[in-house]
Short mmCIF file of N, CA and C in Angstrom, two decimals:
data_model
loop_
_atom_site.label_atom_id
_atom_site.label_comp_id
_atom_site.label_asym_id
_atom_site.label_seq_id
_atom_site.Cartn_x
_atom_site.Cartn_y
_atom_site.Cartn_z
N MET A 863 4.02 1.81 -13.93
CA MET A 863 3.22 1.12 -12.94
C MET A 863 4.10 0.70 -11.72
N TYR A 864 5.40 0.86 -11.80
CA TYR A 864 6.25 0.38 -10.73
C TYR A 864 6.68 1.45 -9.78
N ASP A 865 6.10 2.62 -9.84
CA ASP A 865 6.52 3.77 -9.03
C ASP A 865 5.74 3.77 -7.71
N TRP A 866 6.44 3.55 -6.60
CA TRP A 866 5.80 3.53 -5.30
C TRP A 866 6.54 4.50 -4.37
N HIS A 867 5.77 5.10 -3.42
CA HIS A 867 6.33 5.91 -2.38
C HIS A 867 6.28 5.14 -1.08
N ILE A 868 7.32 5.29 -0.26
CA ILE A 868 7.36 4.54 1.01
C ILE A 868 7.57 5.59 2.10
N ASN A 869 6.87 5.42 3.22
CA ASN A 869 7.02 6.32 4.33
C ASN A 869 7.02 5.47 5.60
N LEU A 870 7.88 5.81 6.58
CA LEU A 870 7.87 5.12 7.85
C LEU A 870 7.02 6.00 8.80
N VAL A 871 5.95 5.44 9.31
CA VAL A 871 5.03 6.14 10.20
C VAL A 871 4.93 5.45 11.52
N GLN A 872 4.58 6.22 12.51
CA GLN A 872 4.43 5.63 13.85
C GLN A 872 3.00 5.82 14.28
N ILE A 873 2.36 4.67 14.60
CA ILE A 873 1.01 4.68 15.04
C ILE A 873 0.91 3.87 16.35
N ARG A 874 0.53 4.53 17.42
CA ARG A 874 0.38 3.87 18.73
C ARG A 874 1.73 3.19 19.16
N SER A 875 2.74 3.94 19.06
CA SER A 875 4.09 3.47 19.50
C SER A 875 4.64 2.29 18.70
N ARG A 876 4.10 2.07 17.49
CA ARG A 876 4.59 0.98 16.62
C ARG A 876 4.90 1.60 15.29
N ASN A 877 6.01 1.14 14.72
CA ASN A 877 6.36 1.63 13.38
C ASN A 877 5.80 0.77 12.26
N TRP A 878 5.38 1.46 11.19
CA TRP A 878 4.77 0.80 10.03
C TRP A 878 5.36 1.40 8.79
N PHE A 879 5.58 0.61 7.74
CA PHE A 879 5.94 1.14 6.45
C PHE A 879 4.64 1.33 5.66
N LEU A 880 4.44 2.48 5.15
CA LEU A 880 3.26 2.80 4.39
C LEU A 880 3.70 2.90 2.88
N PHE A 881 3.13 2.10 2.01
CA PHE A 881 3.43 2.08 0.60
C PHE A 881 2.29 2.67 -0.18
N THR A 882 2.56 3.63 -1.04
CA THR A 882 1.51 4.23 -1.85
C THR A 882 1.96 4.23 -3.29
N HIS A 883 1.07 3.66 -4.15
CA HIS A 883 1.32 3.64 -5.60
C HIS A 883 1.19 5.07 -6.12
N SER A 884 2.16 5.62 -6.78
CA SER A 884 2.14 7.04 -7.12
C SER A 884 1.08 7.42 -8.18
N ILE A 885 0.67 6.49 -9.02
CA ILE A 885 -0.31 6.81 -10.06
C ILE A 885 -1.73 6.69 -9.52
N SER A 886 -2.02 5.60 -8.79
CA SER A 886 -3.39 5.33 -8.39
C SER A 886 -3.64 5.72 -6.88
N LEU A 887 -2.62 5.98 -6.15
CA LEU A 887 -2.68 6.25 -4.69
C LEU A 887 -3.16 5.03 -3.91
N PHE A 888 -3.15 3.81 -4.50
CA PHE A 888 -3.44 2.60 -3.72
C PHE A 888 -2.39 2.51 -2.67
N THR A 889 -2.83 2.24 -1.44
CA THR A 889 -1.98 2.22 -0.23
C THR A 889 -2.18 0.96 0.54
N PHE A 890 -1.05 0.41 1.03
CA PHE A 890 -1.12 -0.63 2.06
C PHE A 890 0.06 -0.42 3.01
N PHE A 891 0.08 -1.22 4.06
CA PHE A 891 1.12 -1.01 5.12
C PHE A 891 1.52 -2.34 5.68
N ILE A 892 2.78 -2.38 6.22
CA ILE A 892 3.32 -3.51 6.87
C ILE A 892 4.03 -3.09 8.14
N ALA A 893 4.14 -3.95 9.10
CA ALA A 893 4.90 -3.66 10.38
C ALA A 893 6.34 -3.58 10.02
N ALA A 894 7.00 -2.56 10.61
CA ALA A 894 8.41 -2.33 10.33
C ALA A 894 9.33 -2.97 11.32
N GLY A 895 8.78 -3.54 12.40
CA GLY A 895 9.57 -4.08 13.49
C GLY A 895 10.73 -4.99 13.15
N ARG A 896 10.56 -5.96 12.27
CA ARG A 896 11.60 -6.91 12.00
C ARG A 896 12.43 -6.59 10.78
N ILE A 897 12.15 -5.52 10.07
CA ILE A 897 12.87 -5.20 8.82
C ILE A 897 14.09 -4.31 9.21
N ARG A 898 15.28 -4.82 8.83
CA ARG A 898 16.48 -4.09 9.16
C ARG A 898 17.32 -3.67 7.92
N LYS A 899 17.04 -4.31 6.77
CA LYS A 899 17.81 -4.00 5.55
C LYS A 899 16.86 -3.72 4.39
N SER A 900 17.39 -2.96 3.42
CA SER A 900 16.48 -2.66 2.26
C SER A 900 16.06 -3.92 1.53
N SER A 901 16.93 -4.97 1.54
CA SER A 901 16.53 -6.24 0.84
C SER A 901 15.34 -6.85 1.54
N GLN A 902 15.33 -6.78 2.87
CA GLN A 902 14.19 -7.31 3.66
C GLN A 902 12.91 -6.52 3.32
N LEU A 903 13.08 -5.19 3.22
CA LEU A 903 11.95 -4.34 2.86
C LEU A 903 11.38 -4.67 1.51
N VAL A 904 12.21 -4.87 0.52
CA VAL A 904 11.79 -5.25 -0.81
C VAL A 904 11.04 -6.60 -0.81
N ALA A 905 11.63 -7.57 -0.13
CA ALA A 905 11.01 -8.92 -0.05
C ALA A 905 9.64 -8.83 0.66
N GLU A 906 9.56 -8.10 1.75
CA GLU A 906 8.28 -7.93 2.49
C GLU A 906 7.28 -7.17 1.64
N PHE A 907 7.70 -6.16 0.92
CA PHE A 907 6.81 -5.39 0.06
C PHE A 907 6.21 -6.31 -0.99
N GLU A 908 7.02 -7.07 -1.67
CA GLU A 908 6.56 -7.98 -2.70
C GLU A 908 5.66 -9.06 -2.20
N GLN A 909 5.99 -9.62 -1.10
CA GLN A 909 5.21 -10.72 -0.48
C GLN A 909 3.86 -10.19 -0.05
N GLU A 910 3.80 -9.08 0.71
CA GLU A 910 2.54 -8.53 1.20
C GLU A 910 1.62 -8.03 0.10
N LEU A 911 2.18 -7.38 -0.93
CA LEU A 911 1.34 -6.91 -2.01
C LEU A 911 0.77 -8.11 -2.76
N SER A 912 1.64 -9.12 -3.03
CA SER A 912 1.12 -10.29 -3.72
C SER A 912 0.05 -11.02 -2.96
N LEU A 913 0.24 -11.21 -1.70
CA LEU A 913 -0.77 -11.88 -0.89
C LEU A 913 -2.08 -11.08 -0.81
N PHE A 914 -1.96 -9.78 -0.66
CA PHE A 914 -3.15 -8.94 -0.63
C PHE A 914 -3.96 -9.06 -1.94
N ILE A 915 -3.28 -9.04 -3.07
CA ILE A 915 -3.94 -9.15 -4.35
C ILE A 915 -4.63 -10.51 -4.50
N ILE A 916 -3.92 -11.56 -4.10
CA ILE A 916 -4.51 -12.95 -4.19
C ILE A 916 -5.73 -13.06 -3.27
N ARG A 917 -5.59 -12.57 -2.04
CA ARG A 917 -6.70 -12.72 -1.10
C ARG A 917 -7.89 -11.87 -1.38
N ASN A 918 -7.73 -10.66 -1.94
CA ASN A 918 -8.76 -9.69 -2.02
C ASN A 918 -9.19 -9.23 -3.42
N ILE A 919 -8.39 -9.47 -4.40
CA ILE A 919 -8.71 -8.97 -5.69
C ILE A 919 -8.96 -10.11 -6.69
N SER A 920 -7.89 -10.82 -7.05
CA SER A 920 -7.98 -11.89 -7.98
C SER A 920 -6.69 -12.61 -8.07
N VAL A 921 -6.80 -13.87 -8.55
CA VAL A 921 -5.59 -14.62 -8.88
C VAL A 921 -5.34 -14.52 -10.36
N LYS A 922 -6.06 -13.67 -11.03
CA LYS A 922 -5.93 -13.51 -12.47
C LYS A 922 -4.52 -13.16 -12.86
N ASP A 923 -3.99 -13.88 -13.85
CA ASP A 923 -2.65 -13.62 -14.28
C ASP A 923 -2.47 -12.18 -14.75
N GLY A 924 -1.37 -11.63 -14.35
CA GLY A 924 -1.04 -10.26 -14.80
C GLY A 924 -1.17 -9.19 -13.76
N TYR A 925 -2.05 -9.36 -12.77
CA TYR A 925 -2.22 -8.33 -11.74
C TYR A 925 -0.92 -8.15 -10.96
N ILE A 926 -0.36 -9.22 -10.44
CA ILE A 926 0.86 -9.11 -9.65
C ILE A 926 2.01 -8.64 -10.50
N GLU A 927 2.13 -9.22 -11.71
CA GLU A 927 3.27 -8.94 -12.56
C GLU A 927 3.27 -7.45 -13.03
N LYS A 928 2.10 -6.83 -13.08
CA LYS A 928 2.04 -5.44 -13.55
C LYS A 928 2.37 -4.47 -12.43
N LEU A 929 2.39 -4.98 -11.19
CA LEU A 929 2.75 -4.09 -10.04
C LEU A 929 4.11 -4.43 -9.45
N ILE A 930 4.55 -5.58 -9.64
CA ILE A 930 5.90 -6.01 -9.09
C ILE A 930 6.76 -6.48 -10.24
N PRO A 931 7.80 -5.80 -10.53
CA PRO A 931 8.70 -6.17 -11.59
C PRO A 931 9.47 -7.47 -11.22
N ARG A 932 9.62 -8.34 -12.17
CA ARG A 932 10.36 -9.59 -11.91
C ARG A 932 11.90 -9.32 -12.24
N ASN A 933 12.74 -9.81 -11.36
CA ASN A 933 14.21 -9.77 -11.57
C ASN A 933 14.69 -8.34 -11.80
N SER A 934 14.19 -7.40 -11.07
CA SER A 934 14.63 -6.03 -11.24
C SER A 934 15.20 -5.50 -9.96
N THR A 935 16.02 -4.45 -10.10
CA THR A 935 16.56 -3.82 -8.90
C THR A 935 15.69 -2.66 -8.51
N TYR A 936 15.69 -2.33 -7.26
CA TYR A 936 14.90 -1.24 -6.71
C TYR A 936 15.81 -0.05 -6.46
N THR A 937 15.31 1.13 -6.62
CA THR A 937 16.05 2.34 -6.33
C THR A 937 15.26 3.13 -5.34
N PHE A 938 15.92 3.52 -4.27
CA PHE A 938 15.29 4.31 -3.22
C PHE A 938 15.74 5.77 -3.33
N ALA A 939 14.83 6.68 -3.33
CA ALA A 939 15.15 8.09 -3.40
C ALA A 939 14.12 8.90 -2.61
N LYS A 940 14.51 10.10 -2.31
CA LYS A 940 13.58 11.02 -1.62
C LYS A 940 12.40 11.34 -2.50
N GLY A 941 11.18 11.19 -1.96
CA GLY A 941 9.95 11.54 -2.72
C GLY A 941 9.76 13.01 -2.88
N THR A 942 9.34 13.47 -4.05
CA THR A 942 9.15 14.89 -4.26
C THR A 942 7.75 15.28 -4.68
N ASN A 943 6.91 14.25 -4.90
CA ASN A 943 5.55 14.56 -5.35
C ASN A 943 4.70 14.90 -4.10
N ARG A 944 4.44 16.20 -3.97
CA ARG A 944 3.73 16.65 -2.76
C ARG A 944 2.30 16.13 -2.68
N SER A 945 1.71 15.94 -3.83
CA SER A 945 0.33 15.39 -3.81
C SER A 945 0.28 14.02 -3.20
N VAL A 946 1.25 13.16 -3.63
CA VAL A 946 1.26 11.80 -3.07
C VAL A 946 1.61 11.85 -1.60
N LEU A 947 2.59 12.69 -1.22
CA LEU A 947 2.99 12.75 0.16
C LEU A 947 1.81 13.26 1.06
N GLY A 948 1.01 14.18 0.57
CA GLY A 948 -0.18 14.68 1.27
C GLY A 948 -1.18 13.57 1.42
N SER A 949 -1.40 12.80 0.34
CA SER A 949 -2.29 11.64 0.41
C SER A 949 -1.82 10.60 1.42
N MET A 950 -0.56 10.39 1.49
CA MET A 950 0.00 9.44 2.46
C MET A 950 -0.29 9.87 3.88
N ASN A 951 -0.18 11.17 4.12
CA ASN A 951 -0.53 11.66 5.47
C ASN A 951 -1.98 11.41 5.80
N ASP A 952 -2.85 11.61 4.77
CA ASP A 952 -4.28 11.35 5.03
C ASP A 952 -4.47 9.84 5.30
N PHE A 953 -3.83 8.98 4.55
CA PHE A 953 -3.96 7.55 4.80
C PHE A 953 -3.43 7.17 6.16
N LYS A 954 -2.37 7.80 6.61
CA LYS A 954 -1.82 7.56 7.95
C LYS A 954 -2.90 7.78 9.04
N TYR A 955 -3.56 8.94 8.95
CA TYR A 955 -4.61 9.28 9.88
C TYR A 955 -5.79 8.28 9.81
N GLN A 956 -6.14 7.84 8.61
CA GLN A 956 -7.21 6.87 8.49
C GLN A 956 -6.83 5.54 9.13
N ILE A 957 -5.57 5.08 8.85
CA ILE A 957 -5.10 3.83 9.44
C ILE A 957 -5.03 3.92 10.93
N GLU A 958 -4.56 5.07 11.42
CA GLU A 958 -4.47 5.31 12.84
C GLU A 958 -5.84 5.18 13.50
N TYR A 959 -6.85 5.73 12.90
CA TYR A 959 -8.21 5.67 13.43
C TYR A 959 -8.62 4.19 13.50
N PHE A 960 -8.41 3.40 12.43
CA PHE A 960 -8.84 1.97 12.47
C PHE A 960 -8.07 1.21 13.55
N ILE A 961 -6.76 1.46 13.62
CA ILE A 961 -5.97 0.71 14.60
C ILE A 961 -6.37 1.03 16.03
N ILE A 962 -6.58 2.26 16.35
CA ILE A 962 -6.95 2.72 17.69
C ILE A 962 -8.32 2.23 18.04
N HIS A 963 -9.27 2.32 17.10
CA HIS A 963 -10.66 1.99 17.49
C HIS A 963 -11.09 0.53 17.20
N ARG A 964 -10.34 -0.11 16.30
CA ARG A 964 -10.72 -1.50 15.98
C ARG A 964 -9.64 -2.49 16.11
N GLY A 965 -8.39 -2.05 16.11
CA GLY A 965 -7.21 -2.98 16.31
C GLY A 965 -6.89 -3.80 15.09
N ILE A 966 -5.74 -4.39 15.12
CA ILE A 966 -5.34 -5.34 14.05
C ILE A 966 -4.99 -6.62 14.75
N SER A 967 -5.83 -7.65 14.50
CA SER A 967 -5.60 -8.94 15.19
C SER A 967 -5.25 -10.02 14.20
N SER A 968 -5.45 -9.79 12.87
CA SER A 968 -5.24 -10.79 11.91
C SER A 968 -5.09 -10.17 10.54
N TYR A 969 -4.67 -10.96 9.57
CA TYR A 969 -4.64 -10.50 8.18
C TYR A 969 -5.99 -10.00 7.74
N GLU A 970 -7.04 -10.66 8.21
CA GLU A 970 -8.37 -10.31 7.78
C GLU A 970 -8.71 -8.88 8.18
N SER A 971 -8.39 -8.50 9.42
CA SER A 971 -8.72 -7.13 9.80
C SER A 971 -7.79 -6.12 9.16
N LYS A 972 -6.53 -6.54 8.92
CA LYS A 972 -5.54 -5.62 8.23
C LYS A 972 -6.04 -5.45 6.78
N ASP A 973 -6.47 -6.49 6.16
CA ASP A 973 -7.00 -6.37 4.79
C ASP A 973 -8.26 -5.53 4.76
N LYS A 974 -9.13 -5.57 5.77
CA LYS A 974 -10.32 -4.74 5.84
C LYS A 974 -9.93 -3.28 5.88
N ILE A 975 -8.88 -2.97 6.70
CA ILE A 975 -8.42 -1.62 6.76
C ILE A 975 -7.91 -1.11 5.41
N ILE A 976 -7.11 -1.94 4.77
CA ILE A 976 -6.56 -1.58 3.48
C ILE A 976 -7.65 -1.40 2.46
N LEU A 977 -8.63 -2.28 2.45
CA LEU A 977 -9.73 -2.15 1.54
C LEU A 977 -10.61 -0.89 1.78
N SER A 978 -10.79 -0.62 3.06
CA SER A 978 -11.54 0.58 3.47
C SER A 978 -10.85 1.87 3.01
N ILE A 979 -9.58 2.02 3.32
CA ILE A 979 -8.91 3.29 2.95
C ILE A 979 -8.72 3.44 1.48
N ASN A 980 -8.75 2.34 0.74
CA ASN A 980 -8.60 2.45 -0.72
C ASN A 980 -9.95 2.53 -1.50
N THR A 981 -11.05 2.67 -0.73
CA THR A 981 -12.33 2.94 -1.37
C THR A 981 -12.78 4.36 -1.12
N SER A 982 -11.92 5.13 -0.43
CA SER A 982 -12.26 6.55 -0.14
C SER A 982 -11.83 7.40 -1.37
N PRO A 983 -12.72 8.28 -1.85
CA PRO A 983 -12.33 9.14 -2.94
C PRO A 983 -11.18 10.04 -2.58
N MET A 984 -10.20 10.18 -3.51
CA MET A 984 -9.01 11.03 -3.27
C MET A 984 -8.96 12.12 -4.34
N SER A 985 -8.70 13.35 -3.89
CA SER A 985 -8.62 14.44 -4.83
C SER A 985 -7.44 14.32 -5.79
N GLY A 986 -6.38 13.64 -5.39
CA GLY A 986 -5.18 13.47 -6.23
C GLY A 986 -5.41 12.66 -7.52
N ILE A 987 -6.54 11.92 -7.51
CA ILE A 987 -6.89 11.14 -8.73
C ILE A 987 -8.28 11.45 -9.18
N GLY A 988 -8.61 12.73 -9.05
CA GLY A 988 -9.91 13.22 -9.58
C GLY A 988 -11.13 12.67 -8.78
N TYR A 989 -10.99 12.54 -7.50
CA TYR A 989 -12.04 12.05 -6.60
C TYR A 989 -12.56 10.67 -6.95
N GLN A 990 -11.62 9.86 -7.47
CA GLN A 990 -11.94 8.47 -7.65
C GLN A 990 -11.31 7.69 -6.44
N SER A 991 -11.71 6.46 -6.29
CA SER A 991 -11.14 5.63 -5.23
C SER A 991 -9.92 4.89 -5.74
N PRO A 992 -8.84 4.78 -4.92
CA PRO A 992 -7.62 4.19 -5.39
C PRO A 992 -7.67 2.78 -5.91
N LEU A 993 -8.41 1.86 -5.23
CA LEU A 993 -8.43 0.50 -5.68
C LEU A 993 -9.09 0.33 -7.05
N PRO A 994 -10.30 0.84 -7.28
CA PRO A 994 -10.89 0.73 -8.63
C PRO A 994 -10.02 1.44 -9.72
N PHE A 995 -9.43 2.54 -9.32
CA PHE A 995 -8.57 3.28 -10.22
C PHE A 995 -7.38 2.41 -10.64
N LEU A 996 -6.80 1.76 -9.69
CA LEU A 996 -5.61 0.89 -9.91
C LEU A 996 -6.02 -0.22 -10.83
N LEU A 997 -7.12 -0.88 -10.53
CA LEU A 997 -7.59 -2.04 -11.34
C LEU A 997 -7.87 -1.61 -12.74
N GLU A 998 -8.46 -0.48 -12.93
CA GLU A 998 -8.74 0.09 -14.29
C GLU A 998 -7.41 0.23 -15.04
N ARG A 999 -6.40 0.80 -14.39
CA ARG A 999 -5.09 1.03 -15.03
C ARG A 999 -4.45 -0.28 -15.38
N ILE A 1000 -4.54 -1.28 -14.53
CA ILE A 1000 -3.91 -2.58 -14.79
C ILE A 1000 -4.62 -3.24 -16.00
N ASN A 1001 -5.93 -3.18 -16.02
CA ASN A 1001 -6.68 -3.76 -17.11
C ASN A 1001 -6.42 -3.08 -18.48
N ARG A 1002 -6.15 -1.79 -18.43
CA ARG A 1002 -5.87 -1.02 -19.64
C ARG A 1002 -4.49 -1.32 -20.22
N SER A 1003 -3.52 -1.67 -19.34
CA SER A 1003 -2.14 -1.86 -19.81
C SER A 1003 -1.89 -3.29 -20.26
#
């Protein structure tokens, strides 16, 4: 459950880190502007994912812990799963559409974009939607 892919994408002259869970294809993004070190990236990843789960899914014990390991080290390597990388490209285009046509002015609108892209059926997970697929996996484990 701890396997994530990260990609740096540029949308409207702004850099974003795109995070995609390799099993469920659940995807979210954060601005890359102030991140300069891998330790900052890890801290921002953990904080943004935790806050998103609390604001939009549940404060139920176990959700955050099953996605973010406690007291563990992170390893960064080149991604080789072409299915996940292709899905990330699709998510990039969806996010780009929302940013260009609707903008991001607050966490609320950013969360709406994340919720929207994670309810689209994806072929990489048998045409299921990433968010319900992720929640099902968390509840099973």
